[in-house]
Amino acid sequence: MNTKNINAYCFWLLICFFSFNGAYAQETKDSLVNVAFDKVAKKNLLGGVSVVNVSDLLNKSYGTYSLDNLQSFVGGYTGNLWGQAPLILVDGIPRRATDVRLVEVEAITVLKGASAVVLYGSTAAKGAILITTKRGSENPLKIKVRLNSGIFVPKSFPGYLKSADYMTLYNEALTNDGIATSGAGYTQQDIDNTRSGVNPYKYPDVDFFSSDYLRKAYSRSDVTTEVSGGNNFARYYTNIGLSYNNSLVKYGEQKNNSDLAFNVRGNVDMNIAKWLTASADAVAISNSNYTGRGNFWGSSSTIAPNFNRFSPLIPIDMLDPSNAALQTIVKNSNHIIDGKFLLGGQSTNPTNVFSDMLAAGYIRTKSNTFLYNLNLKADLSSITEGLSFKTGTSMDYSSLYSEAYLLPYATYRPTWSTVNGKDVITALEKFGEDKNSTNEYVGRSTYTQTMSFRSQFNYNRTFAQDHTVSANVLGWWYKTQFSSDIDNEGGSDYQPVLNTNLGFQAAYNFRSKYYIDFSAALIHSAKLPPGNRNGISPAVTVGWRMSNESFFKDHLSFIDDLKLSASYASIKQDLDITGYRANNVNEPVDYYLYQGYYSNNAILGGYYQWRDNVAGGRTTLSGQAENPDLTFVKRNEFRLSLDGAIFKNLLTFDFNYFSQNTKGLLARGLTIYPSYFSGSGDFRPWINFNEDKRTGFDFALNLNKQAGQLFYSLGVSGMFYNSKAVQRDEIIDQAYLARAGRPLDAYYGYISEGLFQNQAEIDAHAKQTFGTVKPGDIKYKDLNNDGLIDNRDQQDLGHTGWAASPFSFGLNLTLKYKHFTLFALASGTRGAVGFKNSSYYWVGGSGKYSEAVLDRWTEQTKATATYPRLTTNSNNNFRNSTFWMYKTNRFDLNRVQLTYDFDKKIFNDSFVNGLSLYIQGDNLLVISSERKLMETNIGTAPQTRFFNLGARVSF
């Protein structure tokens, strides 16, 4: 099946682009595109839809994830669609994108506009992505084998202070807080001994990112075999894949960390009779993960370099040899590390990350997934020409469980003495017990099951060669149920994820020039009260191919194709029917929000003293009031699209403007109901009140050119995006505090006026209410001029871009000369802000100190300081404000791949049909004023560059 990818390009760069025949827009003949419950000729798409031909893409860009770098091809996609999370469907079934690898995918269709997803009912009200897997064709047996092997190289690690510097600055923080360092801090002798490295076991200096614990790189390898073929009766496609990777950590049991994945897919299409066809798909996926115990990466950002004043290892050769009790401890210990060490600990830290890694055991997590589809299609043209019937069912089952081994162990705190001028351990204090166990146990188990069923009648017929009429009537149902042990993942879900809807579509086009389409869905939701559980979602789309008009052909001959379309849709959805119940620590719930309830449990119920002041009792209180009028949330959307091609398909383009209002989002009625409705109990109901608005413009451009043996292309995709909270149920006393009227991703914080330089500045400034303020602390602006700095002095500091940045873009480049193909992918964002609020910057208590604190405020550095004074009490300084704010503008070079395709003539006398070799680099470069921050992870495994060598051979 031939499909086209829509590559996107920034329109203001258009004049700078040299041409390129995009691999996704290169075909001259029209192709069929998968849309909701149907296939449509690409030329007849009416906007809000983008297509990526993955099968062709894999010839020059290898990836594993099914949505790999999609933002470089599809305008409006940033991980979300137009700022909202889409429904993912694999071969028409709601599934995880991780259920299918990129090498199994034929094409991806991105349905952005409401008119494109209306037939899916409520569940796709925020957009949909259709992943279509490969299928067999009427061809002799074909076998393709792909092998890859690569390494992941860390980009960077956080920079933390060494132990002696940490101890020195921690003393400074205590002094700044007026706390004597003699008790809580460190002596100068301890600092000097630590700095000299005289005894690293008595004066530890632990670097988590050293070669003692980490490899320089880790590897990943995979092999995939594809088998396809068939005849007029049956066509088949089989994909078998195996992948393995280890990890960066090489210490303790975590040196064996690994992931092993195996998958098998079989897709079969059959002609049962002239009028009846069928298809059956089956997928089995098995994943196994092995992880040694111990939170290495989390601890790397929290444990001070002196390891909280003790050593994780105690050297046996430094035990007093004349102390028989110590030698007995060694003899009886179950954990002698490398024959040299006991495990260290102390009363406040009887266990630690390194002893966990060395002695506590491991967790082996296994997941298995089985996916099954069965589809039938009947040609009913014997009844009336153009009529057909399709039906399909599926069942997916996923299980996950862990086989864990947990072993209790003892740790020891040494007592150091100096004997004959040498440090000797003269006593050991024991914590915990060494215990033996040879049994694994099931530590975690979860189960997920999805079932679906659909049936539809299709009618498609062209009258008098000019009038094409089509219609669909369908029913779609699916249910996903999650279950687990009560101690795992919170237990089973009482309510499944459920979608039920009927759909209807009628369309007409005249000579592919004038189009009109009406689609509607009748949906049902059990989340709503009886009487309000059904709703209708309509959508109307019109289109006009202007290039087919005579005045275009006569006067604008350089325009090959130009189509304008517009749509209006109102989709009712229950995805945002969600809230919480106060009787269980504000437990999130989706169902029964329309019902009132009462409780007298420990959270909601109240205790009242009787008048005798001796006894009392609990009383029942209201948790929420009933709302029998609760109804659907509505996505009302207007979309205008323009797509076409000019200069003999030198340039193809696709532009979409959208304006989307989401009305009826839930609120609790803070301003609508009297204040006495909450207090002792809560009598407020959930109501449809809040409203959001999203507007934007996305674009996709392809410039194409063939110059002799050189084929080159350049493409850009992107989106300008804005959002607004139109209406909010809120109580405010200052206009600048209102969320209504501001972007959905607006972040509120304080305006920094620098650092206080002396006490006189503090005395002259508005009183800051976040603890004791001293010189060197951050000064905040008094926005409401009331003389106090509190939470009413926050304002909108900018977009955080959590759904989509104000501007996002992606690029792709292909250069092909003879047998060489160079391919590159890039993406970027602009217009959003972030905050340096990780533990790397916000250092409190006795937490780890990063290199950021070296620029701290002191009396000597007050003129140049870019970091507040050191303190163990961070109430004032560590708040989101302009002091910590930075711009997240960035450009990422996501992939570069060079492929060499051997001349097929070489294999004329062999069973090999083709061979390609390629080298590839992923996540290669970030260009940003905050590059170091953006490439550094805190408390998690580091970001990596991936360098891969691959081969593809066909038989």
CSV table of N, CA, C and O in Angstrom, one decimal, residues 810-852:
chain,number,residue,atom,x,y,z
A,810,GLY,N,10.1,21.0,13.6
A,810,GLY,CA,10.9,19.9,13.3
A,810,GLY,C,11.4,20.0,11.9
A,810,GLY,O,10.9,20.6,11.1
A,811,LEU,N,12.6,19.4,11.7
A,811,LEU,CA,13.2,19.4,10.4
A,811,LEU,C,13.7,18.0,10.0
A,811,LEU,O,14.0,17.2,10.8
A,812,ASN,N,13.7,17.8,8.7
A,812,ASN,CA,14.3,16.6,8.2
A,812,ASN,C,15.0,16.9,6.9
A,812,ASN,O,14.6,17.7,6.1
A,813,LEU,N,16.2,16.2,6.7
A,813,LEU,CA,17.0,16.5,5.5
A,813,LEU,C,17.5,15.1,4.9
A,813,LEU,O,17.9,14.2,5.7
A,814,THR,N,17.4,15.0,3.6
A,814,THR,CA,17.9,13.8,2.9
A,814,THR,C,18.8,14.3,1.8
A,814,THR,O,18.4,15.1,1.0
A,815,LEU,N,20.0,13.7,1.7
A,815,LEU,CA,20.9,13.8,0.6
A,815,LEU,C,21.2,12.5,0.0
A,815,LEU,O,21.7,11.6,0.8
A,816,LYS,N,20.9,12.2,-1.2
A,816,LYS,CA,21.1,10.9,-1.8
A,816,LYS,C,21.9,11.1,-3.1
A,816,LYS,O,21.5,11.8,-4.0
A,817,TYR,N,23.1,10.4,-3.1
A,817,TYR,CA,23.9,10.4,-4.3
A,817,TYR,C,24.4,9.0,-4.6
A,817,TYR,O,25.1,8.4,-3.8
A,818,LYS,N,24.0,8.5,-5.8
A,818,LYS,CA,24.3,7.2,-6.2
A,818,LYS,C,23.8,6.2,-5.1
A,818,LYS,O,22.6,6.1,-4.8
A,819,HIS,N,24.7,5.5,-4.4
A,819,HIS,CA,24.3,4.5,-3.5
A,819,HIS,C,24.4,5.0,-2.0
A,819,HIS,O,24.1,4.2,-1.1
A,820,PHE,N,24.7,6.3,-1.8
A,820,PHE,CA,24.8,6.8,-0.5
A,820,PHE,C,23.6,7.7,-0.2
A,820,PHE,O,23.1,8.4,-1.0
A,821,THR,N,23.1,7.5,1.0
A,821,THR,CA,22.0,8.4,1.5
A,821,THR,C,22.4,8.9,2.9
A,821,THR,O,22.7,8.2,3.8
A,822,LEU,N,22.3,10.2,3.0
A,822,LEU,CA,22.6,10.9,4.3
A,822,LEU,C,21.2,11.5,4.7
A,822,LEU,O,20.6,12.2,4.0
A,823,PHE,N,20.8,11.1,6.0
A,823,PHE,CA,19.5,11.6,6.5
A,823,PHE,C,19.8,12.2,7.9
A,823,PHE,O,20.6,11.7,8.7
A,824,ALA,N,19.0,13.3,8.2
A,824,ALA,CA,19.2,13.9,9.5
A,824,ALA,C,17.8,14.4,9.9
A,824,ALA,O,16.9,14.8,9.1
A,825,LEU,N,17.6,14.4,11.2
A,825,LEU,CA,16.4,14.8,11.9
A,825,LEU,C,16.7,15.8,13.0
A,825,LEU,O,17.7,15.7,13.7
A,826,ALA,N,15.9,16.9,13.1
A,826,ALA,CA,16.1,17.8,14.1
A,826,ALA,C,14.7,18.4,14.6
A,826,ALA,O,13.7,18.2,13.9
A,827,SER,N,14.7,19.0,15.8
A,827,SER,CA,13.5,19.6,16.3
A,827,SER,C,13.9,20.7,17.3
A,827,SER,O,15.0,20.8,17.7
A,828,GLY,N,12.9,21.5,17.7
A,828,GLY,CA,13.2,22.5,18.6
A,828,GLY,C,11.9,23.2,19.1
A,828,GLY,O,10.8,23.0,18.6
A,829,THR,N,12.1,24.0,20.1
A,829,THR,CA,11.0,24.8,20.7
A,829,THR,C,11.5,26.2,21.1
A,829,THR,O,12.6,26.4,21.3
A,830,ARG,N,10.5,27.1,21.2
A,830,ARG,CA,10.8,28.4,21.6
A,830,ARG,C,9.6,29.0,22.3
A,830,ARG,O,8.5,28.6,22.1
A,831,GLY,N,9.9,29.9,23.2
A,831,GLY,CA,8.8,30.7,23.9
A,831,GLY,C,8.4,30.3,25.3
A,831,GLY,O,7.6,30.9,25.9
A,832,ALA,N,9.0,29.2,25.8
A,832,ALA,CA,8.6,28.7,27.1
A,832,ALA,C,9.7,29.0,28.1
A,832,ALA,O,10.8,29.3,27.7
A,833,VAL,N,9.4,28.8,29.4
A,833,VAL,CA,10.4,29.1,30.5
A,833,VAL,C,10.4,27.9,31.4
A,833,VAL,O,9.4,27.1,31.4
A,834,GLY,N,11.5,27.7,32.1
A,834,GLY,CA,11.6,26.7,33.1
A,834,GLY,C,12.2,27.3,34.4
A,834,GLY,O,12.6,28.5,34.4
A,835,PHE,N,12.4,26.5,35.4
A,835,PHE,CA,12.9,27.0,36.7
A,835,PHE,C,14.0,26.0,37.2
A,835,PHE,O,13.8,24.8,37.1
A,836,LYS,N,15.1,26.6,37.6
A,836,LYS,CA,16.1,25.8,38.2
A,836,LYS,C,15.8,25.4,39.6
A,836,LYS,O,16.3,26.0,40.6
A,837,ASN,N,14.9,24.4,39.7
A,837,ASN,CA,14.3,24.1,41.0
A,837,ASN,C,14.6,22.6,41.4
A,837,ASN,O,13.9,22.1,42.3
A,838,SER,N,15.5,22.0,40.8
A,838,SER,CA,15.9,20.6,41.2
A,838,SER,C,16.8,20.7,42.4
A,838,SER,O,17.2,21.8,42.8
A,839,SER,N,17.1,19.5,43.0
A,839,SER,CA,17.9,19.5,44.2
A,839,SER,C,19.4,19.9,43.8
A,839,SER,O,20.1,20.2,44.7
A,840,TYR,N,19.7,20.0,42.6
A,840,TYR,CA,21.0,20.5,42.2
A,840,TYR,C,21.2,22.0,42.5
A,840,TYR,O,22.3,22.4,42.9
A,841,TYR,N,20.1,22.7,42.4
A,841,TYR,CA,20.1,24.1,42.7
A,841,TYR,C,19.5,24.5,44.1
A,841,TYR,O,20.0,25.4,44.8
A,842,TRP,N,18.5,23.8,44.4
A,842,TRP,CA,17.8,24.0,45.7
A,842,TRP,C,18.4,23.1,46.8
A,842,TRP,O,17.9,22.0,47.0
A,843,VAL,N,19.4,23.6,47.4
A,843,VAL,CA,20.1,22.7,48.4
A,843,VAL,C,19.6,23.1,49.8
A,843,VAL,O,19.8,24.3,50.2
A,844,GLY,N,19.0,22.2,50.5
A,844,GLY,CA,18.5,22.5,51.8
A,844,GLY,C,19.0,21.5,52.8
A,844,GLY,O,19.4,20.3,52.5
A,845,GLY,N,18.9,21.8,54.1
A,845,GLY,CA,19.3,20.9,55.2
A,845,GLY,C,20.8,20.5,55.0
A,845,GLY,O,21.6,21.3,54.7
A,846,SER,N,21.0,19.2,55.1
A,846,SER,CA,22.4,18.6,55.0
A,846,SER,C,22.5,18.0,53.6
A,846,SER,O,23.4,17.1,53.4
A,847,GLY,N,21.6,18.4,52.6
A,847,GLY,CA,21.7,17.8,51.3
A,847,GLY,C,23.0,18.1,50.6
A,847,GLY,O,23.8,18.9,50.9
A,848,LYS,N,23.1,17.3,49.5
A,848,LYS,CA,24.3,17.4,48.7
A,848,LYS,C,24.5,18.8,48.0
A,848,LYS,O,23.5,19.4,47.6
A,849,TYR,N,25.7,19.3,48.0
A,849,TYR,CA,26.0,20.6,47.4
A,849,TYR,C,26.6,20.4,46.0
A,849,TYR,O,27.5,19.6,45.7
A,850,SER,N,26.0,21.1,45.1
A,850,SER,CA,26.4,21.1,43.7
A,850,SER,C,27.4,22.3,43.4
A,850,SER,O,27.6,23.2,44.3
A,851,GLU,N,28.0,22.3,42.2
A,851,GLU,CA,28.9,23.4,41.9
A,851,GLU,C,28.2,24.7,41.8
A,851,GLU,O,28.8,25.7,41.8
A,852,ALA,N,26.8,24.7,41.7
A,852,ALA,CA,26.1,25.9,41.6
A,852,ALA,C,26.3,26.8,42.8
A,852,ALA,O,26.3,28.0,42.7
